XYZ file of N, CA and C in Angstrom:
525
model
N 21.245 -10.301 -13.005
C 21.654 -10.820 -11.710
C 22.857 -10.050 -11.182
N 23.971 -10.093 -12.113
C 25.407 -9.195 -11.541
C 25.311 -7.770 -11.966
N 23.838 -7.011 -11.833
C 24.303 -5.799 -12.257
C 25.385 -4.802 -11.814
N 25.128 -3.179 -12.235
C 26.378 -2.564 -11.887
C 26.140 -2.517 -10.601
N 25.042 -2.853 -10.167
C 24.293 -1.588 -8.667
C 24.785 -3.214 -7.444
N 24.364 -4.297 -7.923
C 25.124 -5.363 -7.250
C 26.726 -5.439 -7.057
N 26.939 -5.554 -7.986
C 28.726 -5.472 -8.067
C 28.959 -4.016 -7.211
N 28.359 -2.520 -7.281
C 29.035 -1.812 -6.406
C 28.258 -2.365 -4.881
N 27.620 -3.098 -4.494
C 26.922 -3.525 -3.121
C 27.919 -3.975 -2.859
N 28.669 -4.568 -3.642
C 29.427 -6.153 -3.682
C 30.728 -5.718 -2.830
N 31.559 -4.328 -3.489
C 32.470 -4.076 -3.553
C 32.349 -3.167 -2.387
N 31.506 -3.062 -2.059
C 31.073 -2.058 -0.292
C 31.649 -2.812 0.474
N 30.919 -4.264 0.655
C 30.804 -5.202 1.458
C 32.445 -6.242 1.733
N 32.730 -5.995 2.878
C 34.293 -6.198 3.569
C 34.466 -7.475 3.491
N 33.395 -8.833 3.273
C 33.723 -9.806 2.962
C 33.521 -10.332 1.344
N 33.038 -9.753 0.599
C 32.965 -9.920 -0.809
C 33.935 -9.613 -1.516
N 34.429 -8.178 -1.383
C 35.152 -6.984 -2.020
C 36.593 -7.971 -2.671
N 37.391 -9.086 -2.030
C 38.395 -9.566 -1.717
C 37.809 -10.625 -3.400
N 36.663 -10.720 -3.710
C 36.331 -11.762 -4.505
C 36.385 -10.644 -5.854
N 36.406 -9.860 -5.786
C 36.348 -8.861 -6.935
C 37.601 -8.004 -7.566
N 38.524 -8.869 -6.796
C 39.905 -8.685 -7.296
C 40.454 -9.882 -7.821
N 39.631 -10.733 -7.850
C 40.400 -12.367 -8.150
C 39.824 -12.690 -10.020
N 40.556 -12.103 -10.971
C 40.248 -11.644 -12.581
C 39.139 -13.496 -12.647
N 39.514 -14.610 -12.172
C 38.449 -15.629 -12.529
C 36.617 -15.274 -11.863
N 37.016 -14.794 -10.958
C 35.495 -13.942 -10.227
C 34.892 -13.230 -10.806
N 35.910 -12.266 -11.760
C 35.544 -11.062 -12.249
C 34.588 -11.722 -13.715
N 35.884 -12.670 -14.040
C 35.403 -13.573 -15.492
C 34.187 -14.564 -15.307
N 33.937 -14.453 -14.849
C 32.222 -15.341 -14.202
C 31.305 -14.283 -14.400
N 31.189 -13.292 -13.284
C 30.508 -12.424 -13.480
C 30.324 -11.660 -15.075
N 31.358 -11.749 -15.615
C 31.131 -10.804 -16.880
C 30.205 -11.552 -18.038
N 30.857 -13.218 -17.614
C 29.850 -14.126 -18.614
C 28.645 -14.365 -18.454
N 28.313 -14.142 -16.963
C 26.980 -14.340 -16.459
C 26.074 -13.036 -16.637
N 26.601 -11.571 -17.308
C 26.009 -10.900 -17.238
C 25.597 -10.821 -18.380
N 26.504 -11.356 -19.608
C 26.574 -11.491 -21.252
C 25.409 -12.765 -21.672
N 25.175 -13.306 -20.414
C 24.828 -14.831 -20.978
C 24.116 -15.480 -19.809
N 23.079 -15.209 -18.682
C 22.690 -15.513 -18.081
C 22.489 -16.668 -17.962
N 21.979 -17.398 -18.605
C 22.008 -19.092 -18.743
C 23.545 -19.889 -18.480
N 24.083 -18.973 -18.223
C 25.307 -19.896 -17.730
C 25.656 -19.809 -16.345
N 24.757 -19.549 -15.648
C 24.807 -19.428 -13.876
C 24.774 -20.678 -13.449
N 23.633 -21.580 -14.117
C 24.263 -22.923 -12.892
C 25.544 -23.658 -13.449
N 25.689 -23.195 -14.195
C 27.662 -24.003 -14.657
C 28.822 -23.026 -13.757
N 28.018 -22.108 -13.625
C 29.115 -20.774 -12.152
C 28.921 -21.277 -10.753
N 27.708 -21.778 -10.648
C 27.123 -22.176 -9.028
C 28.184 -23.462 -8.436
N 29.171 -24.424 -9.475
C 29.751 -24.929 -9.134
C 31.447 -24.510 -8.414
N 31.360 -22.943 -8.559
C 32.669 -22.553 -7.935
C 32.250 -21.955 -6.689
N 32.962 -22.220 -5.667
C 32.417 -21.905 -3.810
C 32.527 -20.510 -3.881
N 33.147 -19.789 -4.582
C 32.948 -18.374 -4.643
C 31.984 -17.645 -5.402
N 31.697 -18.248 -5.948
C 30.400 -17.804 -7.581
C 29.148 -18.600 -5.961
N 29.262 -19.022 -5.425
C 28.257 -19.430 -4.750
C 28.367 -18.931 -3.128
N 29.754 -18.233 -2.634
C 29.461 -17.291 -1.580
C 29.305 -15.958 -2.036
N 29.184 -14.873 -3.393
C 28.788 -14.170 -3.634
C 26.617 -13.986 -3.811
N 26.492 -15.334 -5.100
C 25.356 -15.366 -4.835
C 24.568 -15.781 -3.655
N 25.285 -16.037 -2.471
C 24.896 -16.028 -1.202
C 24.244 -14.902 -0.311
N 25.437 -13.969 -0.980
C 25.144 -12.921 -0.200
C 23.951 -12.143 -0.873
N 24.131 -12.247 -2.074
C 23.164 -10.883 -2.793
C 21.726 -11.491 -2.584
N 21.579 -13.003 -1.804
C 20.595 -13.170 -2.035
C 19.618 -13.069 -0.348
N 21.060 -12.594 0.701
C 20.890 -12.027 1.796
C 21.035 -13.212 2.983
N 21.464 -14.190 2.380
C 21.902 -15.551 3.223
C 23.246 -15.090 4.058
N 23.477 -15.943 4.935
C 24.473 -16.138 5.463
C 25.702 -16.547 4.587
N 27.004 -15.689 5.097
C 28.346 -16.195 4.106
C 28.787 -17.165 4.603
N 29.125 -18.213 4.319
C 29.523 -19.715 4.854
C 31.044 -19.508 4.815
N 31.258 -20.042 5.997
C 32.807 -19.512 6.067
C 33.600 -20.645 5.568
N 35.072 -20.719 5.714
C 36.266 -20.910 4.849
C 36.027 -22.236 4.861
N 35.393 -22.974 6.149
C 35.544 -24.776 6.513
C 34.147 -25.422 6.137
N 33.283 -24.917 6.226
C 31.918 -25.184 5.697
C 32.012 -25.116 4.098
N 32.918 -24.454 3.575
C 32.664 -24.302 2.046
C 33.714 -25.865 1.970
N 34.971 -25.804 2.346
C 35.620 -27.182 2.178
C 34.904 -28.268 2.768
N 34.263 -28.291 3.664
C 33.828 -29.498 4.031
C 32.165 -29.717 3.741
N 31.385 -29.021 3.209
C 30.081 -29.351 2.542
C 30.527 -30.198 0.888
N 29.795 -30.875 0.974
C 29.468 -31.385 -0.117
C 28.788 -30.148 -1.379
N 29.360 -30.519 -2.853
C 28.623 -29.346 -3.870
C 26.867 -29.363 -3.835
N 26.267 -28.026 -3.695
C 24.803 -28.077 -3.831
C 24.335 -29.005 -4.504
N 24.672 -29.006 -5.946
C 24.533 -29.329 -7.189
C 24.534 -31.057 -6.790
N 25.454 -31.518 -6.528
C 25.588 -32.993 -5.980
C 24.467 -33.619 -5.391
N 23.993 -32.496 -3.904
C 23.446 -32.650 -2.774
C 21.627 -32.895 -3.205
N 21.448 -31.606 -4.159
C 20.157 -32.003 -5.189
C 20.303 -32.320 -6.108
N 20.494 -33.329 -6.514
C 20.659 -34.182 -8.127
C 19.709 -35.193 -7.679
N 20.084 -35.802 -6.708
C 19.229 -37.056 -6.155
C 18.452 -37.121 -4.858
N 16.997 -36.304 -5.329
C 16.231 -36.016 -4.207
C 15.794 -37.305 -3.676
N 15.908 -37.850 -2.176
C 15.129 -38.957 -1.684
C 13.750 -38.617 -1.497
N 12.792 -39.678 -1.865
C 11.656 -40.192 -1.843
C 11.174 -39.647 -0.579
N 11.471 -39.844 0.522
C 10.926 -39.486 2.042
C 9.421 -38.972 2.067
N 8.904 -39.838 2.821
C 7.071 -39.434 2.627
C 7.174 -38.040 4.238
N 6.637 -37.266 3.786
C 6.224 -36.467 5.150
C 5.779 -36.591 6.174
N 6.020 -36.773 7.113
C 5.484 -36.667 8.277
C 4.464 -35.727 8.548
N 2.898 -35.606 9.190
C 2.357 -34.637 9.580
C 2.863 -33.623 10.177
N 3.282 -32.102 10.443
C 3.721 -31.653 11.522
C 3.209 -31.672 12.562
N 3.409 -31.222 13.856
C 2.627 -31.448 15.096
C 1.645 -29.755 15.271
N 1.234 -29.323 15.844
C 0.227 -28.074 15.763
C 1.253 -27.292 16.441
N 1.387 -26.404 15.923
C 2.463 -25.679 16.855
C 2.010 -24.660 18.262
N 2.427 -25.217 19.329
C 2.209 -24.812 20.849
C 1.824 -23.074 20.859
N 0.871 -22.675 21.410
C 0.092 -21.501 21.326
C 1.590 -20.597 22.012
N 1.847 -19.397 21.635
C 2.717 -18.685 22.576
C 2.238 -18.027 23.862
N 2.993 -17.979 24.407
C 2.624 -17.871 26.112
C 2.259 -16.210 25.720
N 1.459 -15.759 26.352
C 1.625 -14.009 26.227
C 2.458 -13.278 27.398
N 3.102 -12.656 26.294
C 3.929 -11.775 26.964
C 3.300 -10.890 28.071
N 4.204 -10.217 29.057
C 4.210 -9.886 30.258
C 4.254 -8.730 29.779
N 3.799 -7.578 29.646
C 3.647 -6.315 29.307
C 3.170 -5.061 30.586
N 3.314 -5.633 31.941
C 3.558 -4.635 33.205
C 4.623 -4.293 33.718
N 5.621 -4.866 32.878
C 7.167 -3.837 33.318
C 7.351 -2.687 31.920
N 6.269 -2.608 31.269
C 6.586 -1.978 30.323
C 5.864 -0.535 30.290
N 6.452 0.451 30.276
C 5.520 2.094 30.196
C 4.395 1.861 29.877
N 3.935 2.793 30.134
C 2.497 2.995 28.543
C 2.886 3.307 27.457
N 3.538 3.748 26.875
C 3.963 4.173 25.417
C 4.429 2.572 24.922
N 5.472 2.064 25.436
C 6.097 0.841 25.297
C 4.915 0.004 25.208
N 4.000 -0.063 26.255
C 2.896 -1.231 26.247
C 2.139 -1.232 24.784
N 1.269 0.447 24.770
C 1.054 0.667 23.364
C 1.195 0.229 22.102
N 2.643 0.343 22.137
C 3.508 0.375 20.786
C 3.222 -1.541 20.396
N 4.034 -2.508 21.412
C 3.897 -3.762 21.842
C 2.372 -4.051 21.232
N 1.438 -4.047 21.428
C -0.375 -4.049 21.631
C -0.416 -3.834 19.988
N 0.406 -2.004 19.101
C 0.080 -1.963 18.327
C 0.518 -3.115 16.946
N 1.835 -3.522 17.362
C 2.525 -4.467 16.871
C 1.910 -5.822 16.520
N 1.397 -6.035 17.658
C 0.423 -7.608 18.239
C -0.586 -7.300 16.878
N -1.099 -6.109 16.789
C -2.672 -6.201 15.721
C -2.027 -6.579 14.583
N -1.030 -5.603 13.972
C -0.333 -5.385 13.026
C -0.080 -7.175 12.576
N 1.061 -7.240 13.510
C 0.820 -9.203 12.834
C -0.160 -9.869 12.691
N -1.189 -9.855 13.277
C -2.214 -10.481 13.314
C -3.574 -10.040 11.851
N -3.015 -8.502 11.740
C -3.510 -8.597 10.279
C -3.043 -9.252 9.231
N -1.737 -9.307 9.351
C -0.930 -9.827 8.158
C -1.543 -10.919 8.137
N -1.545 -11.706 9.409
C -1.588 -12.930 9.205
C -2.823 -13.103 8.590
N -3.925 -12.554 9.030
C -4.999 -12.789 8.166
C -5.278 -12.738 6.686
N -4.250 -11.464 5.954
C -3.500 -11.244 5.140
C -3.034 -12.744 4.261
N -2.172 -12.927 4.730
C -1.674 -14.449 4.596
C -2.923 -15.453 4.161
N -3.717 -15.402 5.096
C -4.696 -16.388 4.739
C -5.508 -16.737 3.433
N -5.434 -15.539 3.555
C -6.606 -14.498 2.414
C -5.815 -14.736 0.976
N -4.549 -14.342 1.190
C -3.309 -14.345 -0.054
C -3.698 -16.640 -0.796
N -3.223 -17.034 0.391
C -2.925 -18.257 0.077
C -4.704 -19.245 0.160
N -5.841 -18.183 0.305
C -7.410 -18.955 -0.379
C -7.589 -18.260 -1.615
N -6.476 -17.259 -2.441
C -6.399 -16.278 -3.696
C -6.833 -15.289 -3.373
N -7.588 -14.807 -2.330
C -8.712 -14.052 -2.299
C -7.401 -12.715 -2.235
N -7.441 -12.028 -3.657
C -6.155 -11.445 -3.256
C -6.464 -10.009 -2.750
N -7.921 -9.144 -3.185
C -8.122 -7.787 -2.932
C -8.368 -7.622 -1.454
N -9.250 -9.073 -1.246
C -9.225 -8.737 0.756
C -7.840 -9.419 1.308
N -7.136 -9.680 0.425
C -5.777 -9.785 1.219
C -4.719 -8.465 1.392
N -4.976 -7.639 0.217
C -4.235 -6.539 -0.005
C -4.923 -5.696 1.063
N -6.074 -5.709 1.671
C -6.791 -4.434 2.520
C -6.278 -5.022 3.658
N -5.834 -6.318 4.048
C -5.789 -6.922 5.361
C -4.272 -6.137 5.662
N -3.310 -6.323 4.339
C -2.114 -5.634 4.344
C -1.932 -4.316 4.543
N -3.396 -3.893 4.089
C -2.826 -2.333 4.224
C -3.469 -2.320 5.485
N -4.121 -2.804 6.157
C -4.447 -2.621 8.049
C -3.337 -2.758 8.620
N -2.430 -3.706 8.340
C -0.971 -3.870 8.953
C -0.606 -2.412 8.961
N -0.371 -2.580 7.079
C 0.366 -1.257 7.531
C 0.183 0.055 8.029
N -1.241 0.028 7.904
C -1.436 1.645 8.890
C -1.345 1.225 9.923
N -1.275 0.240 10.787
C -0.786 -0.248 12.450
C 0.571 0.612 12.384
N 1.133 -0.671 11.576
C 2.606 -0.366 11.989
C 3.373 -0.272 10.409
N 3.557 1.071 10.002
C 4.038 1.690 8.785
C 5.495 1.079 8.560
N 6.606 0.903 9.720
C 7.548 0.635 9.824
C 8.371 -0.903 9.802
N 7.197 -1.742 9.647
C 7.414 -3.032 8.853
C 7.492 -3.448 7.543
N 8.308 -3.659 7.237
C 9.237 -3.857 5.639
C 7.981 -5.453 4.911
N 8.010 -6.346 5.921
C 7.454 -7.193 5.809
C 6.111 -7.137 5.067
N 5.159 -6.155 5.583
C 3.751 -6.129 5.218
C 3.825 -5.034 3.663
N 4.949 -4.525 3.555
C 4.834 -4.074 2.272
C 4.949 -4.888 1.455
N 6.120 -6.011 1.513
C 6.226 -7.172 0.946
C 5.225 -8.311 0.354
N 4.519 -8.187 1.819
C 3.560 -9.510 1.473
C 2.555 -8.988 0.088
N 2.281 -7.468 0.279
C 1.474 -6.794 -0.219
C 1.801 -6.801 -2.077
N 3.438 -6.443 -1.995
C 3.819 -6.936 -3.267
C 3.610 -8.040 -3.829
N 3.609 -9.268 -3.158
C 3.670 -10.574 -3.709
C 2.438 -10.747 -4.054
N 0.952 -10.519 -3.893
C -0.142 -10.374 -3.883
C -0.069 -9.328 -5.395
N 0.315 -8.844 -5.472
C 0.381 -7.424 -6.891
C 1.107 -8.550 -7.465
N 2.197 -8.696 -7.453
C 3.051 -9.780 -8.300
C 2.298 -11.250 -8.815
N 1.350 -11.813 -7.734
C 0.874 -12.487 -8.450
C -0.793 -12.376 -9.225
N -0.895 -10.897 -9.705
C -1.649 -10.584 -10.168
C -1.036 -10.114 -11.589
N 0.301 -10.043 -11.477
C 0.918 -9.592 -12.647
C 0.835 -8.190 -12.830
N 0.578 -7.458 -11.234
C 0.333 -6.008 -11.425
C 2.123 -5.513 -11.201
N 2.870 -5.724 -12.245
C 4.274 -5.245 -12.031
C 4.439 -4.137 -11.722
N 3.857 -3.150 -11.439
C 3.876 -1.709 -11.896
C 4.030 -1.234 -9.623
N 2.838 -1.904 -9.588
C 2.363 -1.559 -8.129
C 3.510 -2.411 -7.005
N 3.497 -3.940 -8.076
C 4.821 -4.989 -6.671
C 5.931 -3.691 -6.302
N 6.393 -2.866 -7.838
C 7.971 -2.734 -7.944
C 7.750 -1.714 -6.681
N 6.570 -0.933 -6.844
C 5.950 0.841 -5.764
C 6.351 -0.326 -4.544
N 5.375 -0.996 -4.555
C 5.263 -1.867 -3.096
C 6.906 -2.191 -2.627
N 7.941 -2.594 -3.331
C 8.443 -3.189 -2.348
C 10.401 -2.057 -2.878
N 9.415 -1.060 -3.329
C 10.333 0.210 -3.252
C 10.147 1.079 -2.013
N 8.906 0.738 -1.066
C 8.510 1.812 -0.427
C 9.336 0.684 0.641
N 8.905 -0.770 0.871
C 9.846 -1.736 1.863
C 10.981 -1.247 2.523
């Protein structure tokens, strides 16, 4: 979790860097790297929990939100019962207006539109297992649109849950 390649991310980054001079920060991290199983006994310090915030690409919760939230740990100990509500169908999106836009621009827009719309099928495909016509739906994305991080992703998670480790790590090295 705290490798070296994190800790130097860490020490890049203008709001972390300040946590990596404080020797109890440092002493967390060193135990957590010796002893991994001792992270959720770290998750109880607001700094051991705005670092793993960040590395995990969340938002850093600033100085009054960390004093005035209640501890995670507290907050899930005692999950309420609450039965679900159905959601409602979510409202079709209006289509975009694409005549103030060039032709190249319109294009690009159009090529984008397929591109999600494979994924999404993608998606579908992923979550009925069907994982090889989910991986081809992914790779239609991505020959749409090469420059989405996303559809390499999905593509990994599909390898990952095939246990093809070899191809997720390619997949979401190329991301």
């Amino acid at each position: 979790l705290f490798s070296p390649q994190m800790v130097a991310q860490m020490a890049m980054n203008p709001k972390t860097r300040p946590f990596l001079n404080d020797p109890d920060v440092m002493a967390k991290i060193k135990m957590c790297q010796t002893n991994p199983n001792l992270l959720p006994t770290m998750l109880q310090d607001p700094k051991m929990m705005e670092l793993i915030s960040h590395m995990m690409g969340g938002p850093m919760p600033t100085d009054e939100e960390t004093e005035a939230s209640p501890a995670p740990a507290a907050a899930s100990a005692a999950p309420s019962p609450a039965k679900k509500e159905p959601e409602p169908e979510p409202e079709p999106e209006p289509e975009e207006d694409l005549s103030s836009l060039s032709p190249e621009e319109r294009a690009k827009k159009e090529a984008q539109k397929k591109a999600v719309e494979a994924k999404s099928k993608g998606n579908d495909l992923y979550k009925a297992k069907k994982f090889e016509e989910a991986i081809a739906a992914y790779d239609e994305a991505i020959e749409i649109d090469p420059t989405n991080m996303t559809f390499y992703n999905n593509k990994a998670a599909v390898y990952f849950t095939q246990k093809k480790y070899d191809e997720c790590i390619e997949m979401c090295t190329k991301a």
